[in-house]
Amino acid sequence: MSDSKIVKLVDESSNRSSELPLISGTLGPACIDIGTLYKDTGHFTYDPGYGSTASTKSAITYIDGDEGVLLYRGYPIEQLAEKSSFLEVAYLLLNGELPKPAEFATFEHDITHHTMMHEAQKNFFQGFHHDAHPMAMLAAAVASLSAFYHDDLDVENPADRKMAAIRLIAKMPTIAAACFRYSIGWPMRYPRNNLEYVDRFLHMMFEVPSEPLQLNPVAAKALDLLFILHADHEQNASTSTVRLVGSTGANPYASIAAGITALWGPAHGGANEAVLKQLKEIGTPDNVETAVKRAKDKNDSFRLMGFGHRVYKNFDPRAKIIREMCHKVLAELGVNDPLLDVAMKLEEAALKDDYFVERKLYPNVDFYSGIIYKALGIPTEMFTVMFAIARTSGWIAHWIEQHETPGSRIGRPRQIYTGADVRNYTPGDKR
Ligand code: SDX
């Protein structure tokens, strides 16, 4: 990482200047370190959406939005999607290297033996109305893990941080399945240690007391691949939320719960649920043109959900993989979903339209994923919960990386104040 170059910034109105180091990483654009700018010039910088602002250094994930490149710890997402498994990717994100067989066996054993919820935690669900959104229940249940583990957790202790990572990755599927079971009035299922991670989750989701569940390897492989693709994505909104909350010293369960709530938004992870609802609303390929027209109309708040991205100005590599998966998984499951035809027609129409081409709006990770979740029997309201299960591995990897980075400080942005100038209090009868 070379820090030798300097950028000189001169404020001609005051003739004050600042010499700012240019920091380069392994890959990607160099960054101007503005740490001394306020001291040198009396000015802040302003970038409300952080479109040109790096909030941290990180070695976990790299994205090249123009080229459509996504690397987890340097490994291209296409290779991991083809050759790895979600649990191996979770190990990679946490530890920086792919595990040797013995390392993976230990990691998998640890995950398997921390999958159960505390029995008392099940009582939290009773407080929800049966039709509570699963993301509301997930956020509350994960935050409640703080109540069970906060007291014996030292966030400065690497072993405690590692145990928190194991617990979160292990328990997320159990809690997620419990949210689903509660919402449909089915009894919750205990995790089965003789099953692998995704099969164990599918068993907790769909096994009914009255008959054994016939696990489907096609479904398990498809879900494992979707979890790999959703595991991490550098400083997206929910990961940045986890880092900001973690920077205060908050415990990992509270930090991840904050990430879950940030992910829920339809501009972020909530888009996968919004895409399915939008495809159903469009209904048939014949209505696609109208949808595209509405998405372009500035007077209409309608947007094509699953389209566009802050970073990708080319195809989201994950969307490419998921699009190919759609055809394969639906064929293998013998599912014929007309919404896939609507999605394909929508993509074709948008990618030919100048409005989308000029703005470099392409399908993102959320555009096709819901079609596969639906084919696996997962209800629409659970789509973002699926995203959260996978992203927990990335969130906790970033939370740990931040704690391992020397000199990390509490995140505390400044602002441009646009309110009233100083003024004196006036008594009520004088207002
Ligand atoms: C995820 O950050 C990550 O990495 C996120 C994620 C991850 O893995 O963590 O990749 C997961 O969140 C994917 C994104 C899911 N969200 C959606 O699919 C919702 C629909 N997309 C948009 O809301 C939007 O594209 C965002 C939120 C994704 C990106 O917003 P930006 O970067 O702020 O872009 P913008 O709103 O400034 O849009 C630029 C232009 C605008 O038009 P103009 O003002 O230039 O005329 O493009 C237009 C926007 O109106 N535009 C769209 C559009 N997305 C952007 N117009 C119609 N439909 C859309 N989907």
Short mmCIF file of C-alpha atoms and ligand atoms in Angstrom, two decimals, residues 233 236 266-269 271 295 298 303-310 318 355-356 359 361 364-366 387 391, ligand 1:
data_model
loop_
_atom_site.label_atom_id
_atom_site.label_comp_id
_atom_site.label_asym_id
_atom_site.label_seq_id
_atom_site.Cartn_x
_atom_site.Cartn_y
_atom_site.Cartn_z
CA HIS A 233 -20.35 -6.84 -0.54
CA ASN A 236 -22.93 -1.49 1.55
CA PRO A 266 -36.48 -1.79 -0.24
CA ALA A 267 -33.54 0.24 -1.61
CA HIS A 268 -31.24 -2.43 -0.14
CA GLY A 269 -31.89 -6.05 0.78
CA ALA A 271 -35.52 -5.19 -2.88
CA ALA A 295 -39.98 3.66 -14.04
CA LYS A 298 -39.94 11.41 -12.72
CA ARG A 303 -38.82 2.25 -9.80
CA LEU A 304 -37.81 -1.06 -11.33
CA MET A 305 -36.91 -2.93 -8.18
CA GLY A 306 -33.85 -5.12 -8.62
CA PHE A 307 -32.41 -2.64 -11.12
CA GLY A 308 -29.56 -0.19 -10.60
CA HIS A 309 -26.70 -0.13 -8.14
CA ARG A 310 -24.54 2.49 -6.47
CA ARG A 318 -24.13 -12.10 -8.95
CA TYR A 355 -33.03 5.85 -19.94
CA PHE A 356 -31.52 2.70 -18.39
CA ARG A 359 -27.80 5.69 -16.34
CA LEU A 361 -28.90 0.60 -14.72
CA ASN A 364 -28.68 -6.41 -9.51
CA VAL A 365 -28.45 -9.34 -7.12
CA ASP A 366 -32.08 -8.90 -6.07
CA PHE A 387 -30.34 -12.36 2.48
CA ARG A 391 -24.86 -11.57 4.95
C1 SDX B 1 -28.55 -4.13 -2.82
O1 SDX B 1 -24.60 -1.38 -1.93
C2 SDX B 1 -24.63 -2.66 -2.14
O2 SDX B 1 -23.63 -3.31 -2.40
C3 SDX B 1 -26.01 -3.27 -2.00
C4 SDX B 1 -26.15 -4.74 -2.38
C5 SDX B 1 -25.38 -5.65 -1.43
O3 SDX B 1 -25.04 -6.78 -1.83
O4 SDX B 1 -25.22 -5.27 -0.24
O5 SDX B 1 -25.67 -4.93 -3.70
C6 SDX B 1 -27.61 -5.18 -2.32
O6 SDX B 1 -29.02 -3.34 -2.06
C7 SDX B 1 -28.81 -4.06 -4.30
C8 SDX B 1 -29.74 -2.85 -4.68
C9 SDX B 1 -31.19 -3.27 -4.42
N1 SDX B 1 -32.10 -2.11 -4.59
C10 SDX B 1 -32.94 -2.04 -5.63
O7 SDX B 1 -32.96 -2.85 -6.55
C11 SDX B 1 -33.91 -0.86 -5.56
C12 SDX B 1 -34.01 -0.18 -6.94
N2 SDX B 1 -32.72 0.49 -7.21
C13 SDX B 1 -32.62 1.87 -6.84
O8 SDX B 1 -33.38 2.32 -5.79
C14 SDX B 1 -31.19 2.41 -6.94
O9 SDX B 1 -30.69 1.96 -8.13
C15 SDX B 1 -30.20 2.06 -5.84
C16 SDX B 1 -30.73 2.39 -4.48
C17 SDX B 1 -29.84 0.62 -5.89
C18 SDX B 1 -28.93 2.88 -6.10
O10 SDX B 1 -29.26 4.22 -5.87
P1 SDX B 1 -28.23 5.39 -6.24
O11 SDX B 1 -26.86 4.88 -6.45
O12 SDX B 1 -28.44 6.47 -5.26
O13 SDX B 1 -28.71 5.82 -7.68
P2 SDX B 1 -29.69 7.00 -7.94
O14 SDX B 1 -30.91 6.80 -7.13
O15 SDX B 1 -28.93 8.27 -7.79
O16 SDX B 1 -30.05 6.73 -9.46
C19 SDX B 1 -29.34 7.35 -10.49
C20 SDX B 1 -30.40 7.61 -11.55
C21 SDX B 1 -31.57 8.45 -11.03
O17 SDX B 1 -32.13 9.12 -12.16
P3 SDX B 1 -31.64 10.66 -12.47
O18 SDX B 1 -31.83 11.45 -11.20
O19 SDX B 1 -30.20 10.56 -12.90
O20 SDX B 1 -32.57 11.11 -13.59
O21 SDX B 1 -30.98 6.36 -11.96
C22 SDX B 1 -32.36 6.34 -11.63
C23 SDX B 1 -32.57 7.42 -10.58
O22 SDX B 1 -33.91 7.91 -10.65
N3 SDX B 1 -32.64 5.01 -11.10
C24 SDX B 1 -33.70 4.27 -11.42
C25 SDX B 1 -33.52 3.06 -10.73
N4 SDX B 1 -32.39 3.09 -10.03
C26 SDX B 1 -31.84 4.30 -10.26
N5 SDX B 1 -34.76 4.51 -12.19
C27 SDX B 1 -35.69 3.51 -12.30
N6 SDX B 1 -35.59 2.31 -11.67
C28 SDX B 1 -34.51 2.05 -10.90
N7 SDX B 1 -34.40 0.86 -10.27
#
